[in-house]
Amino acid sequence: MREITYADAIREAMSEEMRRDSRVIFIGEDIGVYGGAFGVSRGMLEEFGETRVRDTPISEAVIVGAAAGAAMTGLRPIAELMFSDFITLAMDQLVNQAAKNRFQFGSQGAIPLVIRTPAGSGTGAAAQHSQSLEAWVCHVPGLKVVIPSTPYDAKGLLKAAVRDNNPVLFFEQKLLYRTKGEVPEPELSEDHIIPLGKADIKRSGHDLTIISYGRMVQESLKAAEKLAGIGIDTEVLDIRTLVPMDRQAVIASAKKTGRVLIVHEAVKTGGFGGEIVSTIADSEAFFYLDAPIKRLCGLDVPIPYNPGLEAGVVPSSAAIYTSALELMEQRQLMQGAT
Amino acid sequence: MREITYADAIREAMSEEMRRDSRVIFIGEDIGVYGGAFGVSRGMLEEFGETRVRDTPISEAVIVGAAAGAAMTGLRPIAELMFSDFITLAMDQLVNQAAKNRFQFGSQGAIPLVIRTPAGSGTGAAAQHSQSLEAWVCHVPGLKVVIPSTPYDAKGLLKAAVRDNNPVLFFEQKLLYRTKGEVPEPELSEDHIIPLGKADIKRSGHDLTIISYGRMVQESLKAAEKLAGIGIDTEVLDIRTLVPMDRQAVIASAKKTGRVLIVHEAVKTGGFGGEIVSTIADSEAFFYLDAPIKRLCGLDVPIPYNPGLEAGVVPSSAAIYTSALELMEQRQLMQGAT
Amino acid sequence: MAVSDTVLLELYRKMQQTRFFEETAAHLFSLGKVHGTAHFCIGEEASGIGVGHALKNEDYILQTHRGHGQAIGKGMDMKRMMAEFLGKETGCCKGYGGCMHIADFSVGSLGANGIVGGGLSLAVGAALTQQYLGKNNVTVCFFGDGATNQGIFHESLNLASVWKLPVIFVCTNNLYGMSTHVSKAMNITDIAVRAASYNMKGISLDGNDVITIYKETLQARDYVLQHGPMLMVLNTYRWMGHSKSDAQLYRTKEEVDEWKNRDPIKQLRKTLLEERHIPVKKIEEIDQEAEIDVEQALAFAEQSPEPRLDSILADVYAD
Amino acid sequence: MAVSDTVLLELYRKMQQTRFFEETAAHLFSLGKVHGTAHFCIGEEASGIGVGHALKNEDYILQTHRGHGQAIGKGMDMKRMMAEFLGKETGCCKGYGGCMHIADFSVGSLGANGIVGGGLSLAVGAALTQQYLGKNNVTVCFFGDGATNQGIFHESLNLASVWKLPVIFVCTNNLYGMSTHVSKAMNITDIAVRAASYNMKGISLDGNDVITIYKETLQARDYVLQHGPMLMVLNTYRWMGHSKSDAQLYRTKEEVDEWKNRDPIKQLRKTLLEERHIPVKKIEEIDQEAEIDVEQALAFAEQSPEPRLDSILADVYAD
Ligand SMILES: Cc1ncc(C[n+]2csc(CCOP(=O)(O)OP(=O)(O)O)c2C)c(N)n1
Ligand SMILES: Cc1ncc(C[n+]2csc(CCOP(=O)(O)OP(=O)(O)O)c2C)c(N)n1
Ligand SMILES: [Mg+2]
Ligand SMILES: [Mg+2]
């Protein structure tokens, strides 16, 4: 397979779906000539023209609301929010309109809508441009939520999201945009659809499970590599789709290893990690646990500007490694206690 | 002690704080002549006049933003959002401004701001007027979050919130507004301050802990009563303040009973229950657990209009009773397994 | 432009249906047969009916919380509306939405919104679909005076204007947002001036004059298809409280009475009798029919089954 | 109204300081000494300086992401600004905020905002405090042309108008919001017309004429204290890309060059020399001093320590 970047994979997914289905349109701020703040849509205006690649004013609420209205009436819009921090400006449209309109109208129609938006810290953009807010939208029935960790997944999941008949929040990881990975040749793309709701074992192991998503999967894989060096065999489960979540996969892996570390960049308190912990703690996997279920997450602070601080407040492969070791030790403690 | 309603308790708290401190002002939609959608502020306009009790246009974003700006410059505003569903319209002001401005400006100043807002279902108001969205704001460093379950707590916590130097989200429970409870006489009110961050054991017990907040505490107490009838001794822990959460109290109770049921009205997926579960699952209490940690929460659906459906999608004392029984049985299962 | 007697009689019929529908609904409340709340448009019927009746079936509307007249104007079935009000499975929203979320896609109603201003951005999207697919249809977005102070009003009118979308923005100005008089919510007296911020045409009409509203809407349809959006402000008044729990301390009985004298239904009735020389019998016939329609709607609703809890989980997501 | 030579020279100095500050900052970027991004106001200095210099210390300002000139205009210390830009502990935000969040409450700067339009509602609140406490002070809210399409623009101007708050809403219209030309973002050419929606005074000025801006701001101060808010649009142009990563495909070099000919600093220099007959030596002295100020700011910043991770947790909540 060829290697392309995460950003390219996203552009390919959008472009292929737009070629396939003329109902798919793309709206957002500076997505046309500018190609999006992160260059993801560069060239799309040239191919699809201004009726399908539509620059908007700086008006996040109506971007999402209009996309929802268009979706209710037969189009299949992809809307881009330039930074995921800006979903704050469109929460009514997302939560009270897009997520609920089908249900509250007695399941009339459908709202096939994708909201793509870059998330995460690491770019020196400080507190209002660096958040990981996925937990909020996971708490809203009617929405689906996807966060890919590789170019392969990004492409396959985005194509699936565009074909889904529900509003899907698609969080992209800024720091992964330029990373490369294997993705099937364009000729094989039609089949490269990754169903929403399927987790993926990115690395199989027996001693310990790390459950994560997005960029932290990459950090976890690095940590797992290092752990292997000292004889700890780590499984890395990428849940990929937060809603619907692949409960089976989570429970199965927890049963298999008996020790679980959950890693995400979002701040810990109220983060999606709690949902994963709870899924395990109230399942048959509970009876197989050899140690407490641990979360390693962003500190409960707004993301600071200074690069050292910024890196320091979110998990790194080194911190994951350390937490994993702690978890392994806790097992021994417990065995001692028994 | 005299008995007053939850709504009265809130009005008293606001009024007393406004008498005490002229910097406290009150802004919101229809809070003046109308007295608020639920009548909470009836009579306050008459006492405090239009400069301190300020009706606004229907503009939730600027209500919260202006309150934050006033708080940054020396006032101590209480802002009311008529329904908590409308925080969707003010999320930028709340999350990117009120919660972050102190921190991102290098901890300059303070933002003493209370946002009061009624939450919950049960009034036949359907999907856009019945949500329990507290989990979102718990996930935002810089905010504090309070949900009282009794008139006593409502008064003491609101007074503490008004005196706090940080933005506090104060979720009121619509269905509790007309319920009565003991509250200290007005002469003793100056001392009736309940510090934020302290949980309260609303009923002490040994067999099982129910951890809850808001209206569900009342449902849990009813269930506990019934459980007592069949010899199950239930502890009901009201966490009251979600942020900061009283971790010690949660862990202590879980250790004491070894069985934990978490109950909230908000939909389960991504709810604050996950935070409570995770707190226990990654603490020493883990080693004392006799059964999986269970959550009983709202179903993952928007709140439907039909009264039967509406009641059916959130926990009731009957459902809590059943879940508690299940949890007790699971213990036996487990003992059997050992 | 002349409006035929037939059309006038239909406008009259729909206004009467609306009035009876709401009076019946209010009565159900007083009997305690309905939980929740409702917002009645009695006194404002000309706005929903005059606009809606001028539209084509494929045109879209987005209603407000005070939307019974808007729905009936667009041709929605009162049976299914009443069943929805009673939360029944046969309701237009299966009993999930209630009267704040009345919707029927089959007649072009994309739903009533419980969020003040909530329909505005959806309307922009619906009109985008119409424009993109080359349809010769328009979208009407209803909202109140209070909604024009929401940020989304500004964003929606601006975007619709930039994209020249076929939207008629219809503001039913009844002088109050809940208890708040327009003068306490904005510093202008004619809401139509707000159109200028978007270089948009804006007109203000007597919101109790259904014939004018009907005619202007026909013209507005053509206008927005050619030139992009416009704002139409209909100045009227609500007779009843904001919702069922309103003590109405914010206004005087005199003010209400004054507006009751300008009843849009009575006005049209007068025109029918005095200018169109329609026999009073014919009009009374319509009155009776309208009443019967509402009675039948109620009977239908009352006999309908309750929706079932076990099926709702499957209705959250589309396949 | 006559503006003294002294004031003009101060305006000149502050504009030069701003220009040198940003040129230095841009250079640091090219050296890879700064991570993150920055938004430069080169070419637009007259707007931040002309407005800010007309204010009193107790007046408040809320800046934009393109706010260096706004901050310097209000009298902020460049040392602490540069240290913030480098993320140092001595920075005005302790290194937590960066140049998008420059703030210094001691000179009345309530902070720059990374959210387009984010300062608007805060400004309303700040002015409410001033009014409530009976202060004789005003709040200035800076924002760009792009921000006027945000819902919060509408809500904020409306509420400020209803409550007659002492806010000067200053729109720096540089013709683009990132890559989007105003003509693609709104259907009007003069942004000041939007004031009419709030029955508010709105004026449009040459945004490169610092003297006019200064004078008009002095008058606006008096006006808003008496009559409530107004909108002041300053029409100007940004010379550099939107941020460091902008290929500028959306505009022509000719357009940029045309505006460079209208350099606000050169214009003032010309006035100083030709109309005020200030000796060129005096002006060059100021140029040098401004440059030295920036060099000293840089030295201060570079020598300052990094902030420490272990203290930030305590800074999230106030006691
Ligand atoms: C976003 C939002 N804010 C507040 C409310 C509560 N509310 C419901 S209707 C209403 C008044 C609306 O006024 P207007 O837009 O003039 O419509 P009217 O009720 O007069 O028809 C209010 C404040 C709401 N439903 N949604
Ligand atoms: C809410 C929000 N949307 C989008 C952005 C990304 N963004 C930053 S600056 C900018 C352009 C702002 O344009 P304008 O208001 O005219 O100010 P200018 O940059 O021209 O000074 C955009 C789109 C943002 N920071 N915040
Ligand atoms: Mg109204
Ligand atoms: Mg601009």
CSV table of C-alpha atoms in Angstrom, one decimal, chain A:
chain,number,residue,atom,x,y,z
A,1,MET,CA,0.0,0.0,0.0
A,2,ARG,CA,1.0,3.6,-0.6
A,3,GLU,CA,1.7,6.0,2.2
A,4,ILE,CA,-0.2,9.2,2.5
A,5,THR,CA,-0.7,11.7,5.3
A,6,TYR,CA,-3.7,11.9,7.6
A,7,ALA,CA,-4.7,15.2,6.0
A,8,ASP,CA,-4.5,13.7,2.5
A,9,ALA,CA,-6.6,10.7,3.6
A,10,ILE,CA,-9.3,13.1,4.8
A,11,ARG,CA,-9.2,15.1,1.6
A,12,GLU,CA,-9.4,11.9,-0.5
A,13,ALA,CA,-12.3,10.6,1.5
A,14,MET,CA,-14.2,13.9,1.1
A,15,SER,CA,-13.4,14.2,-2.6
A,16,GLU,CA,-14.3,10.6,-3.4
A,17,GLU,CA,-17.6,10.9,-1.6
A,18,MET,CA,-18.3,14.2,-3.4
A,19,ARG,CA,-17.6,12.6,-6.8
A,20,ARG,CA,-19.8,9.6,-5.9
A,21,ASP,CA,-22.8,11.6,-4.7
A,22,SER,CA,-23.7,15.1,-5.9
A,23,ARG,CA,-25.8,15.6,-2.7
A,24,VAL,CA,-22.6,15.9,-0.7
A,25,ILE,CA,-21.5,19.5,-0.3
A,26,PHE,CA,-18.8,21.0,1.8
A,27,ILE,CA,-19.2,24.2,3.8
A,28,GLY,CA,-17.0,26.1,6.3
A,29,GLU,CA,-14.7,29.0,6.9
A,30,ASP,CA,-11.8,29.5,4.5
A,31,ILE,CA,-12.1,26.0,3.1
A,32,GLY,CA,-12.0,27.3,-0.5
A,33,VAL,CA,-9.0,29.3,-1.9
A,34,TYR,CA,-7.3,29.0,1.5
A,35,GLY,CA,-7.8,25.3,1.7
A,36,GLY,CA,-8.7,25.3,5.3
A,37,ALA,CA,-6.6,26.4,8.3
A,38,PHE,CA,-4.7,23.2,8.1
A,39,GLY,CA,-4.6,22.8,4.4
A,40,VAL,CA,-6.9,19.8,4.5
A,41,SER,CA,-9.1,20.9,1.6
A,42,ARG,CA,-6.5,22.4,-0.7
A,43,GLY,CA,-7.5,21.9,-4.3
A,44,MET,CA,-11.1,20.9,-3.6
A,45,LEU,CA,-12.5,24.3,-4.7
A,46,GLU,CA,-10.8,23.8,-8.1
A,47,GLU,CA,-12.3,20.4,-8.6
A,48,PHE,CA,-15.8,21.0,-7.2
A,49,GLY,CA,-16.4,24.7,-7.7
A,50,GLU,CA,-18.1,27.3,-5.5
A,51,THR,CA,-21.5,25.7,-5.4
A,52,ARG,CA,-20.2,22.6,-3.7
A,53,VAL,CA,-17.2,24.0,-1.7
A,54,ARG,CA,-18.7,26.9,0.1
A,55,ASP,CA,-16.8,29.5,2.1
A,56,THR,CA,-18.9,31.0,4.8
A,57,PRO,CA,-18.8,34.2,6.9
A,58,ILE,CA,-17.4,33.6,10.4
A,59,SER,CA,-20.6,32.4,11.8
A,60,GLU,CA,-20.2,28.9,13.3
A,61,ALA,CA,-23.8,28.7,14.6
A,62,VAL,CA,-25.4,29.1,11.2
A,63,ILE,CA,-22.8,26.9,9.6
A,64,VAL,CA,-23.9,24.0,11.7
A,65,GLY,CA,-27.6,25.0,11.6
A,66,ALA,CA,-27.7,25.5,7.9
A,67,ALA,CA,-25.9,22.2,7.4
A,68,ALA,CA,-28.5,20.5,9.5
A,69,GLY,CA,-31.3,22.2,7.6
A,70,ALA,CA,-29.8,21.1,4.3
A,71,ALA,CA,-29.4,17.6,5.7
A,72,MET,CA,-33.1,17.5,6.7
A,73,THR,CA,-34.1,18.4,3.2
A,74,GLY,CA,-32.0,16.1,1.0
A,75,LEU,CA,-28.4,17.1,0.9
A,76,ARG,CA,-25.6,15.4,2.7
A,77,PRO,CA,-23.4,18.2,3.9
A,78,ILE,CA,-19.9,18.1,5.4
A,79,ALA,CA,-19.4,21.1,7.6
A,80,GLU,CA,-16.0,22.1,8.9
A,81,LEU,CA,-15.5,24.0,12.1
A,82,MET,CA,-12.0,25.5,11.9
A,83,PHE,CA,-11.1,24.5,15.5
A,84,SER,CA,-13.1,22.1,17.6
A,85,ASP,CA,-13.1,24.7,20.3
A,86,PHE,CA,-15.7,26.5,18.2
A,87,ILE,CA,-18.4,23.9,18.6
A,88,THR,CA,-19.1,26.1,21.7
A,89,LEU,CA,-20.6,28.6,19.2
A,90,ALA,CA,-22.8,26.0,17.6
A,91,MET,CA,-24.0,23.9,20.5
A,92,ASP,CA,-27.7,24.7,20.1
A,93,GLN,CA,-27.6,23.9,16.5
A,94,LEU,CA,-25.8,20.7,17.2
A,95,VAL,CA,-27.5,19.5,20.3
A,96,ASN,CA,-31.0,20.9,20.2
A,97,GLN,CA,-31.5,20.8,16.5
A,98,ALA,CA,-29.3,18.4,14.6
A,99,ALA,CA,-29.3,15.7,17.3
A,100,LYS,CA,-33.0,15.9,18.1
A,101,ASN,CA,-34.9,17.0,15.1
A,102,ARG,CA,-35.4,13.5,13.7
A,103,PHE,CA,-36.5,12.1,17.0
A,104,GLN,CA,-38.6,14.9,18.3
A,105,PHE,CA,-40.5,15.0,15.0
A,106,GLY,CA,-41.4,11.4,15.5
A,107,SER,CA,-38.5,10.0,13.5
A,108,GLN,CA,-39.4,11.9,10.3
A,109,GLY,CA,-36.6,12.1,7.8
A,110,ALA,CA,-32.9,11.8,8.6
A,111,ILE,CA,-30.0,14.2,9.1
A,112,PRO,CA,-27.0,12.9,7.2
A,113,LEU,CA,-24.4,15.5,8.3
A,114,VAL,CA,-20.7,15.3,9.1
A,115,ILE,CA,-19.1,17.9,11.2
A,116,ARG,CA,-15.3,17.7,10.7
A,117,THR,CA,-13.2,19.6,13.2
A,118,PRO,CA,-9.5,19.7,14.3
A,119,ALA,CA,-8.9,19.0,18.0
A,120,GLY,CA,-6.1,18.9,20.4
A,121,SER,CA,-3.2,20.8,21.7
A,122,GLY,CA,0.5,20.9,20.7
A,123,THR,CA,0.4,23.8,18.3
A,124,GLY,CA,1.1,26.7,20.7
A,125,ALA,CA,-2.4,28.1,20.2
A,126,ALA,CA,-3.3,28.2,23.9
A,127,ALA,CA,-6.5,27.7,25.8
A,128,GLN,CA,-9.2,28.6,23.2
A,129,HIS,CA,-7.7,26.7,20.3
A,130,SER,CA,-6.4,23.5,21.8
A,131,GLN,CA,-9.3,21.7,23.5
A,132,SER,CA,-10.4,18.1,23.2
A,133,LEU,CA,-14.2,18.4,23.8
A,134,GLU,CA,-15.4,15.1,22.5
A,135,ALA,CA,-16.9,14.1,25.8
A,136,TRP,CA,-19.7,16.7,25.4
A,137,VAL,CA,-21.0,15.4,22.2
A,138,CYS,CA,-20.8,11.7,23.3
A,139,HIS,CA,-23.4,12.7,25.9
A,140,VAL,CA,-25.9,13.8,23.3
A,141,PRO,CA,-28.2,11.0,22.0
A,142,GLY,CA,-28.7,11.4,18.3
A,143,LEU,CA,-25.0,12.2,17.5
A,144,LYS,CA,-22.3,9.8,16.5
A,145,VAL,CA,-18.6,10.5,17.4
A,146,VAL,CA,-15.5,9.4,15.6
A,147,ILE,CA,-11.8,10.2,16.3
A,148,PRO,CA,-9.3,8.4,14.0
A,149,SER,CA,-5.7,7.7,14.9
A,150,THR,CA,-4.2,6.8,11.5
A,151,PRO,CA,-4.6,7.9,7.9
A,152,TYR,CA,-6.1,4.5,7.1
A,153,ASP,CA,-8.8,4.9,9.7
A,154,ALA,CA,-9.3,8.5,8.9
A,155,LYS,CA,-10.2,7.7,5.3
A,156,GLY,CA,-12.3,4.7,6.0
A,157,LEU,CA,-14.2,6.2,8.9
A,158,LEU,CA,-14.8,9.5,7.1
A,159,LYS,CA,-16.3,7.7,4.1
A,160,ALA,CA,-18.5,5.8,6.4
A,161,ALA,CA,-19.5,9.0,8.3
A,162,VAL,CA,-20.5,10.7,5.0
A,163,ARG,CA,-22.7,7.7,4.1
A,164,ASP,CA,-24.2,7.5,7.6
A,165,ASN,CA,-27.7,9.0,7.9
A,166,ASN,CA,-27.1,10.6,11.2
A,167,PRO,CA,-25.1,13.6,12.4
A,168,VAL,CA,-21.5,12.5,12.9
A,169,LEU,CA,-18.9,14.5,14.8
A,170,PHE,CA,-15.6,13.8,13.2
A,171,PHE,CA,-12.7,15.0,15.4
A,172,GLU,CA,-9.4,15.3,13.6
A,173,GLN,CA,-6.1,15.4,15.4
A,174,LYS,CA,-4.1,18.4,14.5
A,175,LEU,CA,-0.8,16.9,15.4
A,176,LEU,CA,-1.5,13.9,13.2
A,177,TYR,CA,-2.3,15.8,10.0
A,178,ARG,CA,1.2,15.5,8.7
A,179,THR,CA,1.9,12.0,9.8
A,180,LYS,CA,1.9,9.3,7.2
A,181,GLY,CA,0.5,5.8,7.0
A,182,GLU,CA,-0.6,3.1,4.6
A,183,VAL,CA,-3.9,3.7,2.8
A,184,PRO,CA,-5.3,1.5,0.0
A,185,GLU,CA,-4.8,2.7,-3.6
A,186,PRO,CA,-7.5,5.0,-5.0
A,187,GLU,CA,-8.8,2.2,-7.2
A,188,LEU,CA,-9.7,0.2,-4.1
A,189,SER,CA,-11.2,3.1,-2.3
A,190,GLU,CA,-14.8,2.2,-2.9
A,191,ASP,CA,-14.4,-0.7,-0.5
A,192,HIS,CA,-12.4,1.2,2.0
A,193,ILE,CA,-15.2,1.9,4.4
A,194,ILE,CA,-14.7,1.3,8.1
A,195,PRO,CA,-18.0,0.8,9.8
A,196,LEU,CA,-18.8,3.2,12.7
A,197,GLY,CA,-18.8,1.4,16.0
A,198,LYS,CA,-15.9,-1.0,15.5
A,199,ALA,CA,-12.9,-0.7,17.7
A,200,ASP,CA,-9.5,-1.8,16.4
A,201,ILE,CA,-6.8,-3.7,18.2
A,202,LYS,CA,-3.8,-1.7,17.1
A,203,ARG,CA,-1.4,-4.0,19.0
A,204,SER,CA,-2.3,-7.3,20.6
A,205,GLY,CA,-1.0,-8.2,24.0
A,206,HIS,CA,-1.6,-10.2,27.2
A,207,ASP,CA,-0.4,-8.3,30.2
A,208,LEU,CA,-2.2,-5.0,30.1
A,209,THR,CA,-4.7,-3.2,27.9
A,210,ILE,CA,-4.4,0.5,27.0
A,211,ILE,CA,-7.6,1.8,25.6
A,212,SER,CA,-7.4,5.1,23.8
A,213,TYR,CA,-8.3,7.0,20.7
A,214,GLY,CA,-6.9,9.6,18.4
A,215,ARG,CA,-3.4,10.9,18.8
A,216,MET,CA,-3.0,9.2,22.1
A,217,VAL,CA,-3.2,5.8,20.3
A,218,GLN,CA,0.1,6.7,18.7
A,219,GLU,CA,1.6,7.7,22.0
A,220,SER,CA,0.3,4.5,23.5
A,221,LEU,CA,1.9,2.4,20.8
A,222,LYS,CA,5.2,4.0,21.5
A,223,ALA,CA,4.8,3.3,25.1
A,224,ALA,CA,3.8,-0.3,24.4
A,225,GLU,CA,7.0,-0.7,22.3
A,226,LYS,CA,9.1,0.4,25.2
A,227,LEU,CA,7.1,-1.8,27.6
A,228,ALA,CA,7.8,-4.8,25.4
A,229,GLY,CA,11.4,-4.0,25.9
A,230,ILE,CA,11.0,-4.9,29.6
A,231,GLY,CA,8.9,-7.9,29.0
A,232,ILE,CA,5.4,-6.3,29.4
A,233,ASP,CA,3.1,-7.4,26.6
A,234,THR,CA,0.6,-4.6,26.0
A,235,GLU,CA,-2.6,-4.6,24.1
A,236,VAL,CA,-3.5,-1.2,22.5
A,237,LEU,CA,-7.2,-0.9,21.7
A,238,ASP,CA,-8.2,2.0,19.6
A,239,ILE,CA,-11.9,2.5,20.1
A,240,ARG,CA,-12.1,4.8,17.0
A,241,THR,CA,-15.8,5.4,17.3
A,242,LEU,CA,-16.8,6.8,20.7
A,243,VAL,CA,-20.5,6.7,19.9
A,244,PRO,CA,-21.6,4.1,19.2
A,245,MET,CA,-18.8,2.5,21.3
A,246,ASP,CA,-17.7,-1.1,20.7
A,247,ARG,CA,-18.5,-2.4,24.1
A,248,GLN,CA,-17.7,-5.9,23.2
A,249,ALA,CA,-14.2,-5.1,22.2
A,250,VAL,CA,-13.6,-3.1,25.4
A,251,ILE,CA,-14.9,-5.8,27.6
A,252,ALA,CA,-13.1,-8.6,25.8
A,253,SER,CA,-9.8,-6.9,26.0
A,254,ALA,CA,-10.3,-6.1,29.7
A,255,LYS,CA,-11.2,-9.7,30.4
A,256,LYS,CA,-8.2,-10.9,28.5
A,257,THR,CA,-5.5,-8.8,30.3
A,258,GLY,CA,-7.2,-8.0,33.6
A,259,ARG,CA,-5.5,-4.6,33.7
A,260,VAL,CA,-6.7,-1.5,32.0
A,261,LEU,CA,-5.2,1.9,31.4
A,262,ILE,CA,-7.3,4.5,29.6
A,263,VAL,CA,-5.6,7.3,27.9
A,264,HIS,CA,-6.9,10.5,26.4
A,265,GLU,CA,-5.8,14.0,25.9
A,266,ALA,CA,-9.0,15.6,27.1
A,267,VAL,CA,-9.0,16.8,30.7
A,268,LYS,CA,-9.6,14.0,33.1
A,269,THR,CA,-12.7,15.2,35.0
A,270,GLY,CA,-15.8,14.4,33.1
A,271,GLY,CA,-13.8,13.0,30.2
A,272,PHE,CA,-14.8,10.1,28.0
A,273,GLY,CA,-12.5,7.8,29.9
A,274,GLY,CA,-15.2,7.6,32.6
A,275,GLU,CA,-17.5,6.0,30.1
A,276,ILE,CA,-14.9,3.4,29.3
A,277,VAL,CA,-14.1,2.7,32.9
A,278,SER,CA,-17.8,2.4,33.7
A,279,THR,CA,-18.4,0.0,30.8
A,280,ILE,CA,-15.8,-2.3,32.2
A,281,ALA,CA,-16.7,-1.8,35.9
A,282,ASP,CA,-20.3,-2.8,35.2
A,283,SER,CA,-19.6,-5.8,33.0
A,284,GLU,CA,-18.4,-9.4,33.5
A,285,ALA,CA,-14.9,-8.0,32.9
A,286,PHE,CA,-15.1,-6.6,36.4
A,287,PHE,CA,-14.6,-10.1,37.8
A,288,TYR,CA,-11.5,-10.6,35.8
A,289,LEU,CA,-9.7,-7.4,36.9
A,290,ASP,CA,-6.4,-7.8,38.6
A,291,ALA,CA,-6.0,-4.1,39.4
A,292,PRO,CA,-7.9,-0.9,39.6
A,293,ILE,CA,-8.8,0.7,36.3
A,294,LYS,CA,-6.6,3.7,35.7
A,295,ARG,CA,-7.1,6.8,33.6
A,296,LEU,CA,-4.2,8.9,32.3
A,297,CYS,CA,-5.6,12.1,30.9
A,298,GLY,CA,-5.0,15.8,30.4
A,299,LEU,CA,-4.6,17.7,33.6
A,300,ASP,CA,-7.7,19.7,34.7
A,301,VAL,CA,-6.3,23.0,33.4
A,302,PRO,CA,-6.9,25.1,30.3
A,303,ILE,CA,-4.1,24.4,27.8
A,304,PRO,CA,-1.3,26.9,28.5
A,305,TYR,CA,0.7,28.6,25.8
A,306,ASN,CA,4.2,28.0,26.9
A,307,PRO,CA,5.5,25.0,25.0
A,308,GLY,CA,6.9,23.2,28.0
A,309,LEU,CA,3.7,23.7,30.0
A,310,GLU,CA,1.6,22.8,27.0
A,311,ALA,CA,3.4,19.5,26.5
A,312,GLY,CA,3.4,18.9,30.3
A,313,VAL,CA,-0.4,19.0,30.8
A,314,VAL,CA,-1.3,16.2,28.4
A,315,PRO,CA,-0.2,12.5,28.4
A,316,SER,CA,3.0,11.6,26.5
A,317,SER,CA,4.4,8.2,25.7
A,318,ALA,CA,6.7,8.5,28.6
A,319,ALA,CA,3.9,9.2,31.0
A,320,ILE,CA,1.9,6.3,29.6
A,321,TYR,CA,4.9,4.1,30.1
A,322,THR,CA,5.1,5.1,33.7
A,323,SER,CA,1.4,4.7,34.4
A,324,ALA,CA,1.5,1.3,32.8
A,325,LEU,CA,4.3,0.3,35.1
A,326,GLU,CA,2.4,1.5,38.1
A,327,LEU,CA,-0.6,-0.5,37.0
A,328,MET,CA,1.6,-3.6,36.8
A,329,GLU,CA,2.9,-3.0,40.2
A,330,GLN,CA,-0.5,-2.5,41.7
A,331,ARG,CA,-1.3,-6.0,40.6
A,332,GLN,CA,1.5,-7.3,42.7
A,333,LEU,CA,0.4,-5.3,45.6
A,334,MET,CA,-3.0,-6.8,45.3
A,335,GLN,CA,-1.7,-10.3,45.0
A,336,GLY,CA,0.3,-9.6,48.1
A,337,ALA,CA,-2.9,-8.4,49.9
A,338,THR,CA,-4.8,-11.6,49.0
